PDB file of C-alpha atoms in Angstrom:
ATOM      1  CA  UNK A  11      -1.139   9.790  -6.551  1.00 95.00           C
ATOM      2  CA  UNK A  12      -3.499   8.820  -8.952  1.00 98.00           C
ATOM      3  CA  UNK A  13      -5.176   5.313  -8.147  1.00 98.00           C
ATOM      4  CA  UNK A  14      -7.824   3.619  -9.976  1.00 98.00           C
ATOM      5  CA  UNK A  15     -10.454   1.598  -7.615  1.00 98.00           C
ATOM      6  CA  UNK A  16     -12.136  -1.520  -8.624  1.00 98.00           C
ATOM      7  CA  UNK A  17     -14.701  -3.392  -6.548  1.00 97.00           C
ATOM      8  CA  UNK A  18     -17.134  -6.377  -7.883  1.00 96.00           C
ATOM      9  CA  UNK A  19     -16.844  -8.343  -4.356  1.00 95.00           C
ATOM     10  CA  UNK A  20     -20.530  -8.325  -4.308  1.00 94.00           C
ATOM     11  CA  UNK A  21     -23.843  -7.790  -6.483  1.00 92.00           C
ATOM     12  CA  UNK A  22     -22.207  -3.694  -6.572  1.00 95.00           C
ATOM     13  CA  UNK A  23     -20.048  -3.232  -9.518  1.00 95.00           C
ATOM     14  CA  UNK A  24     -17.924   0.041  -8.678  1.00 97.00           C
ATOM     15  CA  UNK A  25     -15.076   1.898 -10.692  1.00 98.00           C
ATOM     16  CA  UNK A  26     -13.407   4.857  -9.334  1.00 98.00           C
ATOM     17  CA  UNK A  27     -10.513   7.247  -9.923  1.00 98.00           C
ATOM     18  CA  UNK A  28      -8.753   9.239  -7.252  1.00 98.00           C
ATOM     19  CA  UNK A  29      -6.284  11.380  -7.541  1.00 98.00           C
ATOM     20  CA  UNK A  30      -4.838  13.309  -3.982  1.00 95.00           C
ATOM     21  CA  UNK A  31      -7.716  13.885  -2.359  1.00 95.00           C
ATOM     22  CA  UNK A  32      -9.660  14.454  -4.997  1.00 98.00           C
ATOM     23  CA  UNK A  33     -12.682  11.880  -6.193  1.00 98.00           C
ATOM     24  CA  UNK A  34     -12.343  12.423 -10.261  1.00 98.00           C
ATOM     25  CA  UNK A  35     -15.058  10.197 -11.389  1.00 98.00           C
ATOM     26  CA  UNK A  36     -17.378   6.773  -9.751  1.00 98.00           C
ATOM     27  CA  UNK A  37     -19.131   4.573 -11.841  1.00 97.00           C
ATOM     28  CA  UNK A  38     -21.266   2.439  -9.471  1.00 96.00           C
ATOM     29  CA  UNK A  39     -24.197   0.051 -10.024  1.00 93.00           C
ATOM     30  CA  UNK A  40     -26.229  -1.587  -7.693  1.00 91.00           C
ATOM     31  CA  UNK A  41     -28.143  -4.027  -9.680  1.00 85.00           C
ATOM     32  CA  UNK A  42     -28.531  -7.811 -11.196  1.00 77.00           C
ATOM     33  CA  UNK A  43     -25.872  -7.652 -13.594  1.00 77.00           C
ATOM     34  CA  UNK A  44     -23.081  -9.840 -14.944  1.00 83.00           C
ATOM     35  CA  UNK A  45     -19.660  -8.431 -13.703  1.00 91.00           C
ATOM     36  CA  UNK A  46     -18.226  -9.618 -16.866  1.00 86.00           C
ATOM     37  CA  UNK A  47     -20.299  -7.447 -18.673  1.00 86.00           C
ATOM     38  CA  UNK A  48     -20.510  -4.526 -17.118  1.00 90.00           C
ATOM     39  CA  UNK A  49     -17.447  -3.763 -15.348  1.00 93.00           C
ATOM     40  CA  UNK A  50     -14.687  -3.033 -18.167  1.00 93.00           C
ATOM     41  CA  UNK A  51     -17.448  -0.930 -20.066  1.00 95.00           C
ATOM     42  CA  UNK A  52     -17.959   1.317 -16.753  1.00 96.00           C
ATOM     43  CA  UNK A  53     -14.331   1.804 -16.586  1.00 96.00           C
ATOM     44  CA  UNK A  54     -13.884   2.795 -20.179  1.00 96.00           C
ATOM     45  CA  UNK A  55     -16.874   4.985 -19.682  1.00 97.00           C
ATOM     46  CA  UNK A  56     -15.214   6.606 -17.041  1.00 97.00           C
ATOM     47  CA  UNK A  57     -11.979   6.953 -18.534  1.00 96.00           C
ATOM     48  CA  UNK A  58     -13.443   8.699 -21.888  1.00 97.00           C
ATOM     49  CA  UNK A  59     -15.953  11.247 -19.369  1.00 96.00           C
ATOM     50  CA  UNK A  60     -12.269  12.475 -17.321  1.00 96.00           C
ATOM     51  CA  UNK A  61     -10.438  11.924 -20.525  1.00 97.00           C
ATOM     52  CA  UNK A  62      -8.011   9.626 -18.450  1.00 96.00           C
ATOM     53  CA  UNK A  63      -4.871   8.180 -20.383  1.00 97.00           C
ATOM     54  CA  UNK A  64      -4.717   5.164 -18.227  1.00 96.00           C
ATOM     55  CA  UNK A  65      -1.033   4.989 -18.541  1.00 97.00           C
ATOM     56  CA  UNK A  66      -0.922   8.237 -16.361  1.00 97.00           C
ATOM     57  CA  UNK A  67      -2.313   5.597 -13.070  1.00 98.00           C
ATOM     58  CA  UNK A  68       0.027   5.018 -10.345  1.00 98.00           C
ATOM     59  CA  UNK A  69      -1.477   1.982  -8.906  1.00 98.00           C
ATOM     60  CA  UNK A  70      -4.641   0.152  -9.004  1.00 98.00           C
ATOM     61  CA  UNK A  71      -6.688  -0.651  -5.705  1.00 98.00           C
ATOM     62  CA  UNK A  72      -9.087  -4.093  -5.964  1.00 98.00           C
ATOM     63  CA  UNK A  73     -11.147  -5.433  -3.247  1.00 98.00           C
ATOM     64  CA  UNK A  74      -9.590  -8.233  -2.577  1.00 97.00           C
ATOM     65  CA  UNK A  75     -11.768 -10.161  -0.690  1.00 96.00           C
ATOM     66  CA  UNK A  76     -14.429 -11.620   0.930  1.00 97.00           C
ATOM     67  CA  UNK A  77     -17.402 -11.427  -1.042  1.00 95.00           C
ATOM     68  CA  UNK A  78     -18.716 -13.548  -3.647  1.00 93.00           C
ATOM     69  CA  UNK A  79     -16.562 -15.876  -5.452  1.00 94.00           C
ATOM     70  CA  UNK A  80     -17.301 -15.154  -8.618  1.00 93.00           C
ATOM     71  CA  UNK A  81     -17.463 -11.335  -8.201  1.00 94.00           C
ATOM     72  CA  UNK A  82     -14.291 -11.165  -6.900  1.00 96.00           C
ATOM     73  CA  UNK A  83     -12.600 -13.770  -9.538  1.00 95.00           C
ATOM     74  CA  UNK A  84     -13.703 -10.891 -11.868  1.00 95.00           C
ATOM     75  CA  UNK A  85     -12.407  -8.051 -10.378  1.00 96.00           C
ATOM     76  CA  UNK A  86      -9.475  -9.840  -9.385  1.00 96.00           C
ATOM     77  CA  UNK A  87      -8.767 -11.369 -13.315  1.00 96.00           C
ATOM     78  CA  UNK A  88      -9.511  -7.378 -14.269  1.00 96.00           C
ATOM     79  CA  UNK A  89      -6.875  -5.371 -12.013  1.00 97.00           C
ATOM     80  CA  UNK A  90      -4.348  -8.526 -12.805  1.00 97.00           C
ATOM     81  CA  UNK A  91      -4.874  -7.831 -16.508  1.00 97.00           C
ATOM     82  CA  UNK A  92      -4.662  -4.131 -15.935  1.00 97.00           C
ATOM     83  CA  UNK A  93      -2.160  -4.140 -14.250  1.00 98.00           C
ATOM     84  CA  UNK A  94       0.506  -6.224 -16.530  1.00 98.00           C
ATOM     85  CA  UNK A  95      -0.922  -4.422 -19.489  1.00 97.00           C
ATOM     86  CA  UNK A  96       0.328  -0.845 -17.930  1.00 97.00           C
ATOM     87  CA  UNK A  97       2.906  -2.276 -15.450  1.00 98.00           C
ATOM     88  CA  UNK A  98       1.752  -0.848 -12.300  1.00 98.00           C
ATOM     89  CA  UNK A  99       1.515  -2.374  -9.376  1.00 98.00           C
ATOM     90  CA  UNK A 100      -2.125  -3.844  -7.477  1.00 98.00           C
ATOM     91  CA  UNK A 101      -2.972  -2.696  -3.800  1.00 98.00           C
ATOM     92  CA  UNK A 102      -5.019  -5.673  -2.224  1.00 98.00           C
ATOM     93  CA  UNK A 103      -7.470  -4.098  -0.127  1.00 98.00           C
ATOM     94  CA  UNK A 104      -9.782  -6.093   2.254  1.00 98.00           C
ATOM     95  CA  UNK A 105     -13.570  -5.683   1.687  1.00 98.00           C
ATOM     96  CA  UNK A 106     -14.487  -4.735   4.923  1.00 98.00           C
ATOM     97  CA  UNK A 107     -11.720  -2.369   5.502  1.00 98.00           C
ATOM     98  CA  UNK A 108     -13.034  -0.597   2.154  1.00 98.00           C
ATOM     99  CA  UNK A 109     -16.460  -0.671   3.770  1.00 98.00           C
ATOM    100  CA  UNK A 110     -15.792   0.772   6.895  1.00 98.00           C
ATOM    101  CA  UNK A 111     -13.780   3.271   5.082  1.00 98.00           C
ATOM    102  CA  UNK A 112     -17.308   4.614   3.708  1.00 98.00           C
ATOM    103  CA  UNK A 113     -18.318   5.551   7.182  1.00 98.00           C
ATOM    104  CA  UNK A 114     -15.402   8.108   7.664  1.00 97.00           C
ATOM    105  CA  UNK A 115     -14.861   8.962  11.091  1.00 97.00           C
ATOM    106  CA  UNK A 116     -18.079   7.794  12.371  1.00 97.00           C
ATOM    107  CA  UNK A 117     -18.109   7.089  16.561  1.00 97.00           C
ATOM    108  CA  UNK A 118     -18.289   4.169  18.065  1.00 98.00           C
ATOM    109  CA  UNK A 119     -17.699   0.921  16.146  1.00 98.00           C
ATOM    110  CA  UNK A 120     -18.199  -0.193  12.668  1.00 98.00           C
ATOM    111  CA  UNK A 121     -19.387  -3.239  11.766  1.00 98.00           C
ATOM    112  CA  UNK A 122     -19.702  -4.468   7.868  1.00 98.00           C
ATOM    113  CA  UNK A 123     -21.789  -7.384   7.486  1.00 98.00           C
ATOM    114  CA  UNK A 124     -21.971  -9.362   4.033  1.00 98.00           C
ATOM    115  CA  UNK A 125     -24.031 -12.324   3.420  1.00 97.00           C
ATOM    116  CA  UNK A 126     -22.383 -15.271   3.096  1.00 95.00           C
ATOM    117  CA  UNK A 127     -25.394 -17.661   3.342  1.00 92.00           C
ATOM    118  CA  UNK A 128     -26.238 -20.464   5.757  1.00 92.00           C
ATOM    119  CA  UNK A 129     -26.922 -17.711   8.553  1.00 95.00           C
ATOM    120  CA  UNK A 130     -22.837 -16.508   8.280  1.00 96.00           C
ATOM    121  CA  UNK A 131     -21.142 -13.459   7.507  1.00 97.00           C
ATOM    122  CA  UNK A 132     -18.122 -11.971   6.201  1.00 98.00           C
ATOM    123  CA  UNK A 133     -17.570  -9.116   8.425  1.00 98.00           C
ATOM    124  CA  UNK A 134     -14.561  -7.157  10.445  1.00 98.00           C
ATOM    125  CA  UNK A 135     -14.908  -4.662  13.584  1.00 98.00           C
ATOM    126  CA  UNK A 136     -13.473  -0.939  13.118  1.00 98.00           C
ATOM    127  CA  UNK A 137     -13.107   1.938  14.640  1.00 98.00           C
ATOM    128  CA  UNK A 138     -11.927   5.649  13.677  1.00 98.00           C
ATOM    129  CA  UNK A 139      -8.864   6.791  15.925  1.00 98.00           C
ATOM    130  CA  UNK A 140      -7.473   9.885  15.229  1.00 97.00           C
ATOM    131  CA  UNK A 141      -9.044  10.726  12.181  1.00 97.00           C
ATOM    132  CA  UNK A 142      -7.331   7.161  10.952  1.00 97.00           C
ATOM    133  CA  UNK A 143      -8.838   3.851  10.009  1.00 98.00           C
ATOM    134  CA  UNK A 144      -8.535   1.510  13.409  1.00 98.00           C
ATOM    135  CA  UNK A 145      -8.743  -2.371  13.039  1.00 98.00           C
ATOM    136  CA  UNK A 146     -10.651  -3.670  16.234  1.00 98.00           C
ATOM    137  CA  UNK A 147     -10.694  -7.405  14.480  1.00 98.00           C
ATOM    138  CA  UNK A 148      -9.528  -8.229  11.339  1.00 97.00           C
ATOM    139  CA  UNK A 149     -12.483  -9.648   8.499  1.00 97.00           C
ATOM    140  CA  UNK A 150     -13.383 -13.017   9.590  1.00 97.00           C
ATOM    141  CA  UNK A 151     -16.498 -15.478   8.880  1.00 96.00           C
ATOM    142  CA  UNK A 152     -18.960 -15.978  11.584  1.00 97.00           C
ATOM    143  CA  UNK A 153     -22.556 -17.123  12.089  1.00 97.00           C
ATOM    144  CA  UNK A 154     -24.404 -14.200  12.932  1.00 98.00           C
ATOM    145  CA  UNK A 155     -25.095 -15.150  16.850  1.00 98.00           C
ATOM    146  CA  UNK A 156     -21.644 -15.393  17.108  1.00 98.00           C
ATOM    147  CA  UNK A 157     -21.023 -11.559  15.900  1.00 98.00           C
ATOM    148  CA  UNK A 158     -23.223 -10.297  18.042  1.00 98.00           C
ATOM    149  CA  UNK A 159     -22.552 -11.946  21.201  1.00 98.00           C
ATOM    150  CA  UNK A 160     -18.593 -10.461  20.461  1.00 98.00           C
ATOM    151  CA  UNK A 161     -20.340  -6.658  19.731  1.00 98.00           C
ATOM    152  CA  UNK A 162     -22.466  -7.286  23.248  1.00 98.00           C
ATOM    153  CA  UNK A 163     -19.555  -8.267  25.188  1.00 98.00           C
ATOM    154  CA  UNK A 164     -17.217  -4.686  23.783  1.00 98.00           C
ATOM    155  CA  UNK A 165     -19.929  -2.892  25.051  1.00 98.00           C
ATOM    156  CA  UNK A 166     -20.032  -0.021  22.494  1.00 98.00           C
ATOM    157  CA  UNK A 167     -22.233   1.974  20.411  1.00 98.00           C
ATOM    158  CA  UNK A 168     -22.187   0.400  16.680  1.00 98.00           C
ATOM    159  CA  UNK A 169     -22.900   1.198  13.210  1.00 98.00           C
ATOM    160  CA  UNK A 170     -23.876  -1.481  10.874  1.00 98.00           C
ATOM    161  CA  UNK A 171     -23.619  -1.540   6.446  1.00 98.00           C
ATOM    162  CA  UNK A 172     -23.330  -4.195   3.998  1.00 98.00           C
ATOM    163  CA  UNK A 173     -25.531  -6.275   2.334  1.00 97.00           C
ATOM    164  CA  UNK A 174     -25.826  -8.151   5.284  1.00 98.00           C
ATOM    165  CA  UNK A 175     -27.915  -5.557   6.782  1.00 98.00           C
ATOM    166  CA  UNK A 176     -31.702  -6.246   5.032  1.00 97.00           C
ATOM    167  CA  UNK A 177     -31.045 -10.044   5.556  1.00 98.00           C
ATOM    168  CA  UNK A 178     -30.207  -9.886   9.251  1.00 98.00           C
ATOM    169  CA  UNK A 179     -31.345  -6.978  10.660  1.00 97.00           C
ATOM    170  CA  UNK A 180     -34.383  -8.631  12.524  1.00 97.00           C
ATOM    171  CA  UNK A 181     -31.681 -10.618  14.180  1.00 98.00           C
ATOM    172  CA  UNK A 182     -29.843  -7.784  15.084  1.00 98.00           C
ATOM    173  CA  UNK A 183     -32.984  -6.085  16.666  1.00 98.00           C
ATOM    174  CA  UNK A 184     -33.887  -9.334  18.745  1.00 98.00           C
ATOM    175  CA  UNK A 185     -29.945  -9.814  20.270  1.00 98.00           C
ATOM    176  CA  UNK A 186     -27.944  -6.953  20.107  1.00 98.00           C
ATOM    177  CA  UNK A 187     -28.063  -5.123  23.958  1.00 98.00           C
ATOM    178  CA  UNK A 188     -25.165  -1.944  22.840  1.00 98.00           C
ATOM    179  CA  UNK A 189     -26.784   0.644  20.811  1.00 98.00           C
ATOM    180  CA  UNK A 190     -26.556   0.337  17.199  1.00 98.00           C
ATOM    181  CA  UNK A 191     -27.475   2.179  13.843  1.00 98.00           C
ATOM    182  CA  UNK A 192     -27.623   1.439  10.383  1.00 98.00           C
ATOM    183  CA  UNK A 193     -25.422   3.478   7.026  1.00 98.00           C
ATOM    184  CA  UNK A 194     -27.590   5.190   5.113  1.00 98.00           C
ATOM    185  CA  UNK A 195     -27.578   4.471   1.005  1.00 96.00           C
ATOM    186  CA  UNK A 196     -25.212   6.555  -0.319  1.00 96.00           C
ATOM    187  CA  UNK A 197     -22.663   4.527   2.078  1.00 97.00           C
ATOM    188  CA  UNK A 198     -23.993   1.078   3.018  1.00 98.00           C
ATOM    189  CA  UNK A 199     -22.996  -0.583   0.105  1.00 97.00           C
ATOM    190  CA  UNK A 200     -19.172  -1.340  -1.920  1.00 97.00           C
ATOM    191  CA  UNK A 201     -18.048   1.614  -3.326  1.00 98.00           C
ATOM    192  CA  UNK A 202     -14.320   2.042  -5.568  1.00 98.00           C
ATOM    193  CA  UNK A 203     -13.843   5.748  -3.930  1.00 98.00           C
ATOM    194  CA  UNK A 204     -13.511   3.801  -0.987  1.00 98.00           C
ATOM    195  CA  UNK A 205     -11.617   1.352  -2.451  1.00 98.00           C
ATOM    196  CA  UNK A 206      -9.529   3.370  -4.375  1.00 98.00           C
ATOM    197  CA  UNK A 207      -8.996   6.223  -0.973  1.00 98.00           C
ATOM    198  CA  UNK A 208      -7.899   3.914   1.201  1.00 98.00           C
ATOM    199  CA  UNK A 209      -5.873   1.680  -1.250  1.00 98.00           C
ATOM    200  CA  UNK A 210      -3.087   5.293  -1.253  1.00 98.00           C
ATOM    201  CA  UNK A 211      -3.086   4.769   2.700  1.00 98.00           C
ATOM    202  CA  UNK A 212      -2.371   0.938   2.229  1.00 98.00           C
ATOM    203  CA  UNK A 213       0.242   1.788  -0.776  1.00 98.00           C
ATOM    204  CA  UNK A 214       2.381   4.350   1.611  1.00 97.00           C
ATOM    205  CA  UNK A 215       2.671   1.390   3.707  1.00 97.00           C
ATOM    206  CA  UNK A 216       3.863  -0.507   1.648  1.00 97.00           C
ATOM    207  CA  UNK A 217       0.894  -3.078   0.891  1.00 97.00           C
ATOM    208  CA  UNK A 218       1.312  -2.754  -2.844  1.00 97.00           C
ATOM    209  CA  UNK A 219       2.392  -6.057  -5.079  1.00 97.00           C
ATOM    210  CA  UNK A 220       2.777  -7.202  -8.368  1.00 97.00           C
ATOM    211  CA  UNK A 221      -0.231  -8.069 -10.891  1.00 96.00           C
ATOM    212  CA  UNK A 222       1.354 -11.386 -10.882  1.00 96.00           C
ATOM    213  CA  UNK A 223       1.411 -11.977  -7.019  1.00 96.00           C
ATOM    214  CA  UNK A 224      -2.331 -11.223  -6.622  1.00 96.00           C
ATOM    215  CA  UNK A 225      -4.811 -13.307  -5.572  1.00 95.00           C
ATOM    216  CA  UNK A 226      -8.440 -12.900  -4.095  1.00 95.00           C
ATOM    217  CA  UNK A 227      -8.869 -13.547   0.028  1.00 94.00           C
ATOM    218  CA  UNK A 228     -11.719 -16.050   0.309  1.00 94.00           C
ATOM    219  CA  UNK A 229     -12.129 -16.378   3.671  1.00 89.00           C
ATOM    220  CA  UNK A 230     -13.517 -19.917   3.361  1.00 77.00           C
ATOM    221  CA  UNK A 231     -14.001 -22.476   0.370  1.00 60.00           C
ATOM    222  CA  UNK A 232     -16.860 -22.058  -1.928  1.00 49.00           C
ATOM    223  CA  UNK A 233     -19.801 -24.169  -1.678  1.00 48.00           C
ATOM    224  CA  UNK A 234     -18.472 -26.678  -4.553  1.00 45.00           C
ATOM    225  CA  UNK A 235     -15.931 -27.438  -2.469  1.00 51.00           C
ATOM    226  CA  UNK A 236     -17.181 -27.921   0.842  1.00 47.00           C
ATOM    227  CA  UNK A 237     -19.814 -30.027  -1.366  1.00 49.00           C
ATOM    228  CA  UNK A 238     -16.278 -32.705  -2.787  1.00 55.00           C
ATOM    229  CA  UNK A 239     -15.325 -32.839   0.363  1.00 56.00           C
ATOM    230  CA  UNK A 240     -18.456 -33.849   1.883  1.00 61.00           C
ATOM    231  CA  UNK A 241     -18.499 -36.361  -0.709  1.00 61.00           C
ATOM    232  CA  UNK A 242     -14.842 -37.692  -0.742  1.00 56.00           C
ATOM    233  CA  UNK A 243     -15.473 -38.194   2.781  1.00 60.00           C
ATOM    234  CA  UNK A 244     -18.162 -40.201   2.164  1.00 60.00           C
ATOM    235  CA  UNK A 245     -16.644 -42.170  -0.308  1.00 63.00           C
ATOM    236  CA  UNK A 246     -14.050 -42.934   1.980  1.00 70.00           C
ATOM    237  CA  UNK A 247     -16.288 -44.251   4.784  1.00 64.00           C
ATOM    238  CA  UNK A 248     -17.850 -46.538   2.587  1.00 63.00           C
TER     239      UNK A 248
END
């Protein structure tokens, strides 16, 4: 299969092509940029350096979610509008699953961690079983504390990425008891290989939809919303 990977859940913009297992190109970029603006030029850089007729895709892999809002309204609007354009089908895959998926076969547990402000995370516990991606907990929110007091009490050996990390790895330090390690660069951060690599595991089970069913997995509402309802409540009281 030949699946094109698309991942702008967080500052990373990433664009990947896969065929088999072969990585054919990755356009990834780590910086303060616009998602708008950069991601459809990275793919149709990438697509005139393979020469890829885009027609010639079988499916196209997004990060679906968590991450930032915004990020992932882009990459979400991007594989819908790919997707109707060449009529192929989207494979939703979750952030963290894609993360993990960077640390291939790594021992002990896997632990993404993504800032999502206010001392919370996105995040999801994994583990490699038999060469195969294992989901220990599914992605969930939590305050920080909270993750770590659930790693303590499983008692294993874990391996932390995301852009989580540099925010709260002093807090990791002071309460984490298990022994624990942190993803070097070249993996601690969204990549559309992964994306794209483990989006032809989730498609030969079946986890593939239309461009028209898709829709991003927030988690949680975005701040402008928790901020109305704050306020409709208080409006109400009064």
């Amino acid at each position: 299969m030949k699946i094109l990977g698309i991942d702008s859940s967080g500052i990373v913009a990433s664009v990947a092509v896969t065929e088999g297992e072969t990585l054919l190109a990755e356009y990834t970029v780590n910086y303060k940029k616009t998602h708008s603006q950069t991601l459809l030029p990275m793919l149709d850089e990438v697509a005139k350096m393979t020469e890829l007729d885009l027609d010639t895709i079988d499916a196209i892999a997004v990060a679906a979610g968590p991450g930032s809002f915004t990020g992932l309204r882009i990459g979400s609007a991007t594989a819908k509008g790919l997707g109707l354009a060449l009529k192929k089908p989207l494979i939703p895959v979750p952030t963290a699953d894609a993360l993990a998926y960077n640390l291939y076969d790594v021992k002990g547990l896997i632990c993404p961690i993504m800032d999502a402000r206010r001392n919370q995370v996105y995040t999801g516990i994994y583990r490699f079983e038999d060469h195969k991606l294992s989901v220990v907990k599914e992605q969930f929110a939590a305050g920080i504390l909270e993750l770590l007091e659930e790693l303590n009490s499983l008692g294993e050996e874990v391996t932390f990425l995301g852009d989580g990390v540099p925010v709260f790895c002093e807090r990791i330090k002071e309460n984490l008891k298990v022994p624990y390690s942190f993803a070097p660069a070249h993996v601690n951060r969204q990549r559309a290989a992964a994306v794209a690599a483990l989006g032809e595991v989730y498609y030969k089970e079946g986890k593939a939809q239309s461009a028209m069913e898709h829709t991003p997995d927030y988690l949680r509402v975005s701040q402008a919303e928790r901020e109305r309802e704050e306020r409709l409540k208080k409006e109400n009281a009064l």
